[in-house]
Structures are given as C-alpha cells and as structure tokens.
Amino acid sequence: MHRISCATLLTGSMDWEDIHVFQAVIREGTVRRAAAALGVHHSTISRRIESLEKTVGARLFDRSPEGYRVTQSGEELATAATRFSDDLDDVARHIAGRDTMLTGKVTITMGEPLASQIIAPRIAEFCAEYPGLEIAIKETYDLLDVARREADVAIRVDNNPHETLVGKRLFPYYLSVYATPDYVERHDLDNHPENGRWIGWGEQETPYPPWTADTEFPKVPVWGGFPNLSTQLALAKAGVGIALLPCFIGDPDEKLVRITKKPPQPSRDIWVLTHNDLKRTARIRAVMHFAEKILREHKTAFLGQATE
C-alpha cells in the first residue's frame, strides 16, 4: 500500500502550495468552494490537484458529477499534511513567543461593529504610544484560527472560547429593541403586531422564531435575512422595521430609540484572547492591553447604561 508520511512532504519535488490547495478541497468539500475560499479560479484548483497526484503517484480523489470524494491515499496524505502543518505552526508560535521587541505587525480579528465603532477611532493613540508596531484588523464573525496564525489577537463575543486560547473575559454586551420614532408612530405594534416587521438575522423556518419570544413583540413577524449588524442598523434607520441590536450600536444613533420597557438583556461575553504560545510576546501584550483598555472604557455602552 502506498503510505505517505510527514517525511515525504519534505522530500522530492512536492510543492507545498499543492498541499495547501489539497487541504482546502477537503476542508471546503468542492473545488468551487475551495477556489472561492482561496481566491483563485477553480481551474487552478484542478491543476494543482492533478500536479500533486502526479507527484505522489496516487489518485487522491475520485471524481464524479457530485464532486470530489477523497480516496484512501488522499486520507493518508491529509493526515500527514495536517501533522506537518501543525508542527510548522508550533515552531512559528514558539519563535514568535520569544520576541520581546515592540516592533512588527499584529493582526487582530473582531466583528465589524467592534472594529469600526470601538477600536478604529482609537488607533491613532496606539500609533503614538507604540510607533514601532503596525496593526492589521480582520473584520469577520468567523472564528479565525489563532493557533494557525490567521490572527494574533482575537476580540471575541463568545461564552465558550477555544481551550487553546488565553486572555481575559471582560463583560457581556447587552441587547435592546430599536426603531425610528416614525416607524413606531405608524405601526400599532401592541394591537396590530401583524402590520409590523422584525428585521431578520438570517434564514428562519417560521416568521415567529424563538428569539422574539422574550421580547415585548413576539407576535410581530420576522422579515428578511440580514446577518450583518451594519445592514440591520441601516434598515432600522431607514424605517424598514424594528431591530434587536447591541446597545453600543443602537443607543448612540440619533435616528433610533428603544421601543421596549424591558431593561436591556445580556448576550454573549466579550473576550480579548491570544494563543498560549504568544501570550508573553511584547507586541501581543501591548495590543491586548490597549484593546482591553478601550473596551473597558466603553463598558457602560456595552451594558446599555450609557443613556441612563
């Protein structure tokens, strides 16, 4: 049987970029999704896979109209490649963890509202305090893999962050219900809730999903699907409907008002995290300290107390 080991990956003419593409196809499930994830044309994916199969001398996928199905040889290569990739990540983290200089680049991942409304307005202060450091922000709700150096620091809203990450849990952010005064005036949500609409987060099987049950408007139907908070905010401001928003987003907007008598409700916790191997790195500590400072200064806004 043709066995593939980590040593095989380091010898011969095997191209590590071919391995990277191979892993993406397994991870994404199809060539087209792998191409989208890597930002390349799907023909590039197919060409890389064919090159890798020629190099290892084995078929890695069975092709069919339904897609690519990994073979036994492909599974062996995937196992070896994962071990090898993990070993490289471990070495990279250990090397980075020994860095004591306040120079270099630090990548932070967080959701777009935290980036644009909380962190970005204060970046100038960070530049003045740490002129040798450069910050890059990846605005995404995806859980970027800090262990694989997709990001160095993560500001997460999560009640159960991954066990390999270390840092601080700060406090939860709170939610309330918002709309424009004009929308509330034009829609009698108490007596005729069917005439109103909730701005939906995404796909839902019913117009009355469970998340509306704890509000004062459980009989108002949910409309549309808008997973991005900035889009939900824009729709609420445009008078499309009522929205369940984080207080730090809804309260500062002059076009919106809270339309519920209930106090804001806690959602998920806010964390500032990094990988255990990076926690002693000077530039990582500097960025985490600065992020924590900014977040704590906005605590009343996150708790929905800024207007009280």
mmCIF file of C-alpha atoms in Angstrom:
data_model
loop_
_atom_site.group_PDB
_atom_site.id
_atom_site.type_symbol
_atom_site.label_atom_id
_atom_site.label_comp_id
_atom_site.label_asym_id
_atom_site.label_seq_id
_atom_site.Cartn_x
_atom_site.Cartn_y
_atom_site.Cartn_z
ATOM 1 C CA MET A 1 0.000 0.000 0.000
ATOM 2 C CA HIS A 2 1.311 3.456 -0.883
ATOM 3 C CA ARG A 3 1.853 5.158 2.502
ATOM 4 C CA ILE A 4 2.503 8.878 2.856
ATOM 5 C CA SER A 5 4.415 10.266 5.834
ATOM 6 C CA CYS A 6 5.474 13.718 7.014
ATOM 7 C CA ALA A 7 8.976 12.973 5.706
ATOM 8 C CA THR A 8 7.520 12.538 2.211
ATOM 9 C CA LEU A 9 6.315 16.136 2.334
ATOM 10 C CA LEU A 10 9.872 17.389 2.828
ATOM 11 C CA THR A 11 11.499 15.376 0.036
ATOM 12 C CA GLY A 12 11.315 15.119 -3.722
ATOM 13 C CA SER A 13 9.534 17.700 -5.857
ATOM 14 C CA MET A 14 6.341 18.035 -3.795
ATOM 15 C CA ASP A 15 5.015 21.604 -3.896
ATOM 16 C CA TRP A 16 3.671 22.842 -0.561
ATOM 17 C CA GLU A 17 1.204 25.099 -2.395
ATOM 18 C CA ASP A 18 -0.277 21.949 -3.954
ATOM 19 C CA ILE A 19 -0.696 20.568 -0.424
ATOM 20 C CA HIS A 20 -2.352 23.818 0.666
ATOM 21 C CA VAL A 21 -4.866 23.546 -2.204
ATOM 22 C CA PHE A 22 -5.430 19.845 -1.463
ATOM 23 C CA GLN A 23 -6.289 20.676 2.169
ATOM 24 C CA ALA A 24 -8.687 23.406 1.029
ATOM 25 C CA VAL A 25 -10.616 20.971 -1.200
ATOM 26 C CA ILE A 26 -11.002 18.536 1.696
ATOM 27 C CA ARG A 27 -11.992 21.332 4.072
ATOM 28 C CA GLU A 28 -14.497 23.027 1.726
ATOM 29 C CA GLY A 29 -15.916 19.877 0.129
ATOM 30 C CA THR A 30 -15.907 21.034 -3.502
ATOM 31 C CA VAL A 31 -13.441 22.509 -5.976
ATOM 32 C CA ARG A 32 -15.516 25.634 -6.496
ATOM 33 C CA ARG A 33 -15.865 26.347 -2.766
ATOM 34 C CA ALA A 34 -12.133 25.753 -2.301
ATOM 35 C CA ALA A 35 -11.421 28.182 -5.145
ATOM 36 C CA ALA A 36 -13.670 30.796 -3.543
ATOM 37 C CA ALA A 37 -12.015 30.331 -0.158
ATOM 38 C CA LEU A 38 -8.532 30.709 -1.639
ATOM 39 C CA GLY A 39 -9.490 33.494 -4.038
ATOM 40 C CA VAL A 40 -8.385 31.639 -7.193
ATOM 41 C CA HIS A 41 -10.057 30.224 -10.308
ATOM 42 C CA HIS A 42 -11.441 26.706 -9.985
ATOM 43 C CA SER A 43 -9.207 25.580 -12.875
ATOM 44 C CA THR A 44 -6.198 26.431 -10.692
ATOM 45 C CA ILE A 45 -7.517 24.079 -8.016
ATOM 46 C CA SER A 46 -7.942 21.237 -10.516
ATOM 47 C CA ARG A 47 -4.477 21.824 -11.963
ATOM 48 C CA ARG A 48 -2.875 21.796 -8.503
ATOM 49 C CA ILE A 49 -4.629 18.561 -7.540
ATOM 50 C CA GLU A 50 -3.504 16.863 -10.782
ATOM 51 C CA SER A 51 0.067 18.029 -10.145
ATOM 52 C CA LEU A 52 0.004 16.641 -6.618
ATOM 53 C CA GLU A 53 -1.384 13.300 -7.756
ATOM 54 C CA LYS A 54 1.400 13.043 -10.322
ATOM 55 C CA THR A 55 4.000 13.846 -7.670
ATOM 56 C CA VAL A 56 2.798 11.265 -5.125
ATOM 57 C CA GLY A 57 1.959 8.687 -7.771
ATOM 58 C CA ALA A 58 -1.509 8.037 -6.442
ATOM 59 C CA ARG A 59 -5.093 9.155 -7.057
ATOM 60 C CA LEU A 60 -6.174 11.426 -4.208
ATOM 61 C CA PHE A 61 -9.807 11.965 -5.206
ATOM 62 C CA ASP A 62 -12.470 10.031 -7.067
ATOM 63 C CA ARG A 63 -14.162 12.450 -9.456
ATOM 64 C CA SER A 64 -17.906 12.280 -10.027
ATOM 65 C CA PRO A 65 -20.692 14.676 -11.101
ATOM 66 C CA GLU A 66 -21.431 15.154 -7.388
ATOM 67 C CA GLY A 67 -17.895 16.349 -6.670
ATOM 68 C CA TYR A 68 -14.562 15.080 -5.366
ATOM 69 C CA ARG A 69 -14.505 12.166 -2.910
ATOM 70 C CA VAL A 70 -11.211 11.605 -1.111
ATOM 71 C CA THR A 71 -9.518 8.207 -1.633
ATOM 72 C CA GLN A 72 -7.600 6.198 0.966
ATOM 73 C CA SER A 73 -4.336 7.634 -0.373
ATOM 74 C CA GLY A 74 -5.860 11.074 -0.104
ATOM 75 C CA GLU A 75 -6.825 10.443 3.513
ATOM 76 C CA GLU A 76 -3.253 9.349 4.304
ATOM 77 C CA LEU A 77 -1.843 12.469 2.682
ATOM 78 C CA ALA A 78 -4.337 14.651 4.546
ATOM 79 C CA THR A 79 -3.276 13.116 7.870
ATOM 80 C CA ALA A 80 0.429 13.583 7.138
ATOM 81 C CA ALA A 81 -0.083 17.137 5.846
ATOM 82 C CA THR A 82 -2.072 18.120 8.941
ATOM 83 C CA ARG A 83 0.655 16.806 11.254
ATOM 84 C CA PHE A 84 3.318 18.604 9.263
ATOM 85 C CA SER A 85 1.318 21.833 9.162
ATOM 86 C CA ASP A 86 0.673 21.649 12.911
ATOM 87 C CA ASP A 87 4.393 21.130 13.565
ATOM 88 C CA LEU A 88 5.230 24.203 11.481
ATOM 89 C CA ASP A 89 2.582 26.248 13.321
ATOM 90 C CA ASP A 90 4.007 25.152 16.686
ATOM 91 C CA VAL A 91 7.518 26.214 15.673
ATOM 92 C CA ALA A 92 6.271 29.543 14.338
ATOM 93 C CA ARG A 93 4.362 30.294 17.542
ATOM 94 C CA HIS A 94 7.315 29.377 19.759
ATOM 95 C CA ILE A 95 9.619 31.610 17.730
ATOM 96 C CA ALA A 96 7.119 34.476 17.836
ATOM 97 C CA GLY A 97 6.646 33.920 21.566
ATOM 98 C CA ARG A 98 10.309 34.690 22.222
ATOM 99 C CA ASP A 99 10.013 38.099 20.594
ATOM 100 C CA THR A 100 10.471 40.846 23.189
ATOM 101 C CA MET A 101 10.706 43.800 20.808
ATOM 102 C CA LEU A 102 7.892 46.312 20.423
ATOM 103 C CA THR A 103 8.180 46.201 16.653
ATOM 104 C CA GLY A 104 6.401 44.332 13.903
ATOM 105 C CA LYS A 105 2.853 43.644 12.818
ATOM 106 C CA VAL A 106 -0.039 42.332 14.916
ATOM 107 C CA THR A 107 -3.252 41.071 13.292
ATOM 108 C CA ILE A 108 -6.473 41.372 15.302
ATOM 109 C CA THR A 109 -9.732 39.678 14.377
ATOM 110 C CA MET A 110 -13.118 41.003 15.506
ATOM 111 C CA GLY A 111 -16.603 41.746 14.224
ATOM 112 C CA GLU A 112 -17.077 44.803 12.031
ATOM 113 C CA PRO A 113 -19.064 46.899 14.576
ATOM 114 C CA LEU A 114 -16.359 46.497 17.224
ATOM 115 C CA ALA A 115 -13.729 47.434 14.681
ATOM 116 C CA SER A 116 -15.419 50.484 13.182
ATOM 117 C CA GLN A 117 -17.166 51.923 16.255
ATOM 118 C CA ILE A 118 -14.917 51.000 19.176
ATOM 119 C CA ILE A 119 -11.340 50.139 18.171
ATOM 120 C CA ALA A 120 -10.633 52.074 14.947
ATOM 121 C CA PRO A 121 -11.388 55.553 16.384
ATOM 122 C CA ARG A 122 -8.623 54.980 18.947
ATOM 123 C CA ILE A 123 -5.913 53.531 16.687
ATOM 124 C CA ALA A 124 -4.186 56.918 16.452
ATOM 125 C CA GLU A 125 -3.495 56.750 20.206
ATOM 126 C CA PHE A 126 -1.957 53.311 19.773
ATOM 127 C CA CYS A 127 0.294 54.575 16.955
ATOM 128 C CA ALA A 128 1.521 57.396 19.159
ATOM 129 C CA GLU A 129 2.220 55.047 22.076
ATOM 130 C CA TYR A 130 3.819 52.267 20.009
ATOM 131 C CA PRO A 131 5.356 53.836 16.878
ATOM 132 C CA GLY A 132 7.222 50.628 16.007
ATOM 133 C CA LEU A 133 4.089 48.478 15.826
ATOM 134 C CA GLU A 134 1.705 48.002 12.930
ATOM 135 C CA ILE A 135 -1.874 46.805 13.355
ATOM 136 C CA ALA A 136 -3.977 44.898 10.840
ATOM 137 C CA ILE A 137 -7.664 44.246 11.560
ATOM 138 C CA LYS A 138 -9.596 41.354 10.029
ATOM 139 C CA GLU A 139 -13.265 42.270 10.321
ATOM 140 C CA THR A 140 -15.149 38.991 10.430
ATOM 141 C CA TYR A 141 -17.539 36.992 12.577
ATOM 142 C CA ASP A 142 -15.764 33.806 11.513
ATOM 143 C CA LEU A 143 -13.683 32.176 14.238
ATOM 144 C CA LEU A 144 -10.280 32.728 12.666
ATOM 145 C CA ASP A 145 -7.728 30.183 13.832
ATOM 146 C CA VAL A 146 -5.265 31.960 16.119
ATOM 147 C CA ALA A 147 -3.368 28.675 16.516
ATOM 148 C CA ARG A 148 -2.634 28.706 12.770
ATOM 149 C CA ARG A 149 -1.649 32.394 12.815
ATOM 150 C CA GLU A 150 -4.662 33.571 10.831
ATOM 151 C CA ALA A 151 -4.712 36.251 13.533
ATOM 152 C CA ASP A 152 -2.536 37.042 16.554
ATOM 153 C CA VAL A 153 -5.209 38.524 18.823
ATOM 154 C CA ALA A 154 -8.939 37.855 18.834
ATOM 155 C CA ILE A 155 -11.646 40.073 20.317
ATOM 156 C CA ARG A 156 -14.390 37.501 20.556
ATOM 157 C CA VAL A 157 -18.020 37.623 21.620
ATOM 158 C CA ASP A 158 -18.339 34.042 22.806
ATOM 159 C CA ASN A 159 -19.356 32.296 26.006
ATOM 160 C CA ASN A 160 -17.014 29.357 25.376
ATOM 161 C CA PRO A 161 -13.794 30.309 23.557
ATOM 162 C CA HIS A 162 -11.460 27.559 22.399
ATOM 163 C CA GLU A 163 -9.377 25.943 25.133
ATOM 164 C CA THR A 164 -6.064 26.726 23.376
ATOM 165 C CA LEU A 165 -6.711 30.471 23.727
ATOM 166 C CA VAL A 166 -5.823 32.530 26.771
ATOM 167 C CA GLY A 167 -6.746 36.042 27.824
ATOM 168 C CA LYS A 168 -9.456 37.888 29.700
ATOM 169 C CA ARG A 169 -13.211 37.729 29.844
ATOM 170 C CA LEU A 170 -14.380 41.303 30.290
ATOM 171 C CA PHE A 171 -18.198 41.563 30.454
ATOM 172 C CA PRO A 172 -21.217 40.728 28.276
ATOM 173 C CA TYR A 173 -22.716 43.090 25.767
ATOM 174 C CA TYR A 174 -26.443 43.803 26.089
ATOM 175 C CA LEU A 175 -29.281 43.940 23.559
ATOM 176 C CA SER A 176 -32.414 46.048 23.227
ATOM 177 C CA VAL A 177 -35.138 46.690 20.644
ATOM 178 C CA TYR A 178 -34.829 49.744 18.396
ATOM 179 C CA ALA A 179 -36.779 51.543 15.684
ATOM 180 C CA THR A 180 -37.289 55.051 14.385
ATOM 181 C CA PRO A 181 -39.912 57.160 16.194
ATOM 182 C CA ASP A 182 -41.779 57.485 12.898
ATOM 183 C CA TYR A 183 -41.983 53.697 12.486
ATOM 184 C CA VAL A 184 -43.429 53.294 15.968
ATOM 185 C CA GLU A 185 -45.949 56.069 15.302
ATOM 186 C CA ARG A 186 -47.099 54.476 12.037
ATOM 187 C CA HIS A 187 -47.414 50.918 13.407
ATOM 188 C CA ASP A 188 -49.542 49.921 16.375
ATOM 189 C CA LEU A 189 -47.333 47.016 17.427
ATOM 190 C CA ASP A 190 -49.331 46.297 20.570
ATOM 191 C CA ASN A 191 -52.781 45.970 18.984
ATOM 192 C CA HIS A 192 -51.858 45.105 15.400
ATOM 193 C CA PRO A 193 -48.448 43.384 15.519
ATOM 194 C CA GLU A 194 -49.120 41.676 12.177
ATOM 195 C CA ASN A 195 -48.666 45.055 10.461
ATOM 196 C CA GLY A 196 -45.135 45.453 11.743
ATOM 197 C CA ARG A 197 -41.969 43.526 10.964
ATOM 198 C CA TRP A 198 -38.818 42.444 12.720
ATOM 199 C CA ILE A 199 -35.625 42.833 10.715
ATOM 200 C CA GLY A 200 -34.397 39.241 10.417
ATOM 201 C CA TRP A 201 -30.868 37.978 11.094
ATOM 202 C CA GLY A 202 -30.833 35.179 8.541
ATOM 203 C CA GLU A 203 -32.731 32.101 7.444
ATOM 204 C CA GLN A 204 -35.637 31.149 9.704
ATOM 205 C CA GLU A 205 -38.232 28.411 9.363
ATOM 206 C CA THR A 206 -41.016 30.490 10.885
ATOM 207 C CA PRO A 207 -41.870 34.204 10.972
ATOM 208 C CA TYR A 208 -42.048 33.842 14.757
ATOM 209 C CA PRO A 209 -38.644 32.395 15.765
ATOM 210 C CA PRO A 210 -37.750 31.743 19.434
ATOM 211 C CA TRP A 211 -35.518 34.797 19.794
ATOM 212 C CA THR A 212 -38.553 37.121 19.593
ATOM 213 C CA ALA A 213 -40.391 35.279 22.388
ATOM 214 C CA ASP A 214 -38.501 37.030 25.192
ATOM 215 C CA THR A 215 -39.315 40.474 23.823
ATOM 216 C CA GLU A 216 -42.487 42.522 24.078
ATOM 217 C CA PHE A 217 -43.164 41.848 20.389
ATOM 218 C CA PRO A 218 -43.432 38.049 19.957
ATOM 219 C CA LYS A 219 -46.359 38.414 17.536
ATOM 220 C CA VAL A 220 -44.540 40.753 15.167
ATOM 221 C CA PRO A 221 -43.397 38.622 12.187
ATOM 222 C CA VAL A 222 -39.749 38.435 11.186
ATOM 223 C CA TRP A 223 -38.952 39.645 7.688
ATOM 224 C CA GLY A 224 -35.850 39.150 5.551
ATOM 225 C CA GLY A 225 -32.389 37.885 6.413
ATOM 226 C CA PHE A 226 -29.525 40.283 7.175
ATOM 227 C CA PRO A 227 -26.672 38.692 9.183
ATOM 228 C CA ASN A 228 -24.520 41.823 9.101
ATOM 229 C CA LEU A 229 -25.200 44.184 12.021
ATOM 230 C CA SER A 230 -24.351 47.266 9.977
ATOM 231 C CA THR A 231 -27.033 46.286 7.470
ATOM 232 C CA GLN A 232 -29.578 45.700 10.233
ATOM 233 C CA LEU A 233 -28.761 49.132 11.643
ATOM 234 C CA ALA A 234 -29.155 50.793 8.237
ATOM 235 C CA LEU A 235 -32.511 49.094 7.673
ATOM 236 C CA ALA A 236 -33.817 50.107 11.074
ATOM 237 C CA LYS A 237 -32.741 53.716 10.450
ATOM 238 C CA ALA A 238 -34.493 53.612 7.075
ATOM 239 C CA GLY A 239 -37.769 52.656 8.782
ATOM 240 C CA VAL A 240 -37.922 49.112 7.406
ATOM 241 C CA GLY A 241 -38.794 47.571 10.773
ATOM 242 C CA ILE A 242 -37.768 47.009 14.364
ATOM 243 C CA ALA A 243 -34.380 45.523 15.218
ATOM 244 C CA LEU A 244 -32.767 43.687 18.116
ATOM 245 C CA LEU A 245 -29.380 45.395 18.329
ATOM 246 C CA PRO A 246 -26.434 45.594 20.704
ATOM 247 C CA CYS A 247 -26.892 48.677 22.861
ATOM 248 C CA PHE A 248 -23.469 50.052 21.911
ATOM 249 C CA ILE A 249 -24.732 50.191 18.318
ATOM 250 C CA GLY A 250 -28.349 51.277 18.826
ATOM 251 C CA ASP A 251 -28.047 53.809 21.654
ATOM 252 C CA PRO A 252 -25.620 56.281 20.011
ATOM 253 C CA ASP A 253 -27.672 56.569 16.822
ATOM 254 C CA GLU A 254 -29.807 59.697 16.883
ATOM 255 C CA LYS A 255 -32.343 58.246 14.431
ATOM 256 C CA LEU A 256 -33.255 55.323 16.673
ATOM 257 C CA VAL A 257 -34.975 54.935 20.026
ATOM 258 C CA ARG A 258 -35.514 51.991 22.318
ATOM 259 C CA ILE A 259 -39.120 50.879 21.936
ATOM 260 C CA THR A 260 -39.285 48.448 24.852
ATOM 261 C CA LYS A 261 -39.935 48.985 28.535
ATOM 262 C CA LYS A 262 -37.812 45.971 29.409
ATOM 263 C CA PRO A 263 -34.229 46.617 30.510
ATOM 264 C CA PRO A 264 -31.500 45.542 28.071
ATOM 265 C CA GLN A 265 -30.810 41.812 28.079
ATOM 266 C CA PRO A 266 -27.305 40.283 28.287
ATOM 267 C CA SER A 267 -25.994 38.462 25.249
ATOM 268 C CA ARG A 268 -22.537 36.880 24.879
ATOM 269 C CA ASP A 269 -19.328 37.699 26.766
ATOM 270 C CA ILE A 270 -16.542 39.842 25.315
ATOM 271 C CA TRP A 271 -13.049 38.324 25.434
ATOM 272 C CA VAL A 272 -9.558 39.518 24.482
ATOM 273 C CA LEU A 273 -7.603 36.396 23.520
ATOM 274 C CA THR A 274 -4.404 35.054 22.016
ATOM 275 C CA HIS A 275 -2.697 31.689 21.781
ATOM 276 C CA ASN A 276 -0.864 30.422 24.853
ATOM 277 C CA ASP A 277 2.472 30.417 22.989
ATOM 278 C CA LEU A 278 2.133 34.124 22.112
ATOM 279 C CA LYS A 279 0.987 35.499 25.451
ATOM 280 C CA ARG A 280 4.481 36.590 26.563
ATOM 281 C CA THR A 281 5.329 38.322 23.298
ATOM 282 C CA ALA A 282 5.789 42.025 23.945
ATOM 283 C CA ARG A 283 3.874 43.286 20.924
ATOM 284 C CA ILE A 284 0.979 40.886 21.622
ATOM 285 C CA ARG A 285 0.774 42.025 25.243
ATOM 286 C CA ALA A 286 0.800 45.657 24.140
ATOM 287 C CA VAL A 287 -2.074 45.166 21.706
ATOM 288 C CA MET A 288 -4.127 43.116 24.165
ATOM 289 C CA HIS A 289 -3.632 45.683 26.920
ATOM 290 C CA PHE A 290 -4.639 48.515 24.593
ATOM 291 C CA ALA A 291 -7.731 46.635 23.350
ATOM 292 C CA GLU A 292 -8.801 45.815 26.902
ATOM 293 C CA LYS A 293 -8.376 49.433 27.947
ATOM 294 C CA ILE A 294 -10.604 50.696 25.125
ATOM 295 C CA LEU A 295 -13.262 48.055 25.708
ATOM 296 C CA ARG A 296 -13.403 48.769 29.451
ATOM 297 C CA GLU A 297 -13.788 52.494 28.771
ATOM 298 C CA HIS A 298 -16.912 51.623 26.749
ATOM 299 C CA LYS A 299 -18.336 49.293 29.395
ATOM 300 C CA THR A 300 -21.432 51.391 30.106
ATOM 301 C CA ALA A 301 -22.228 51.441 26.373
ATOM 302 C CA PHE A 302 -21.890 47.651 26.112
ATOM 303 C CA LEU A 303 -24.124 47.191 29.170
ATOM 304 C CA GLY A 304 -26.759 49.541 27.767
ATOM 305 C CA GLN A 305 -26.245 52.062 30.574
ATOM 306 C CA ALA A 306 -24.873 54.944 28.532
ATOM 307 C CA THR A 307 -28.311 56.567 28.193
ATOM 308 C CA GLU A 308 -29.325 56.090 31.808
#
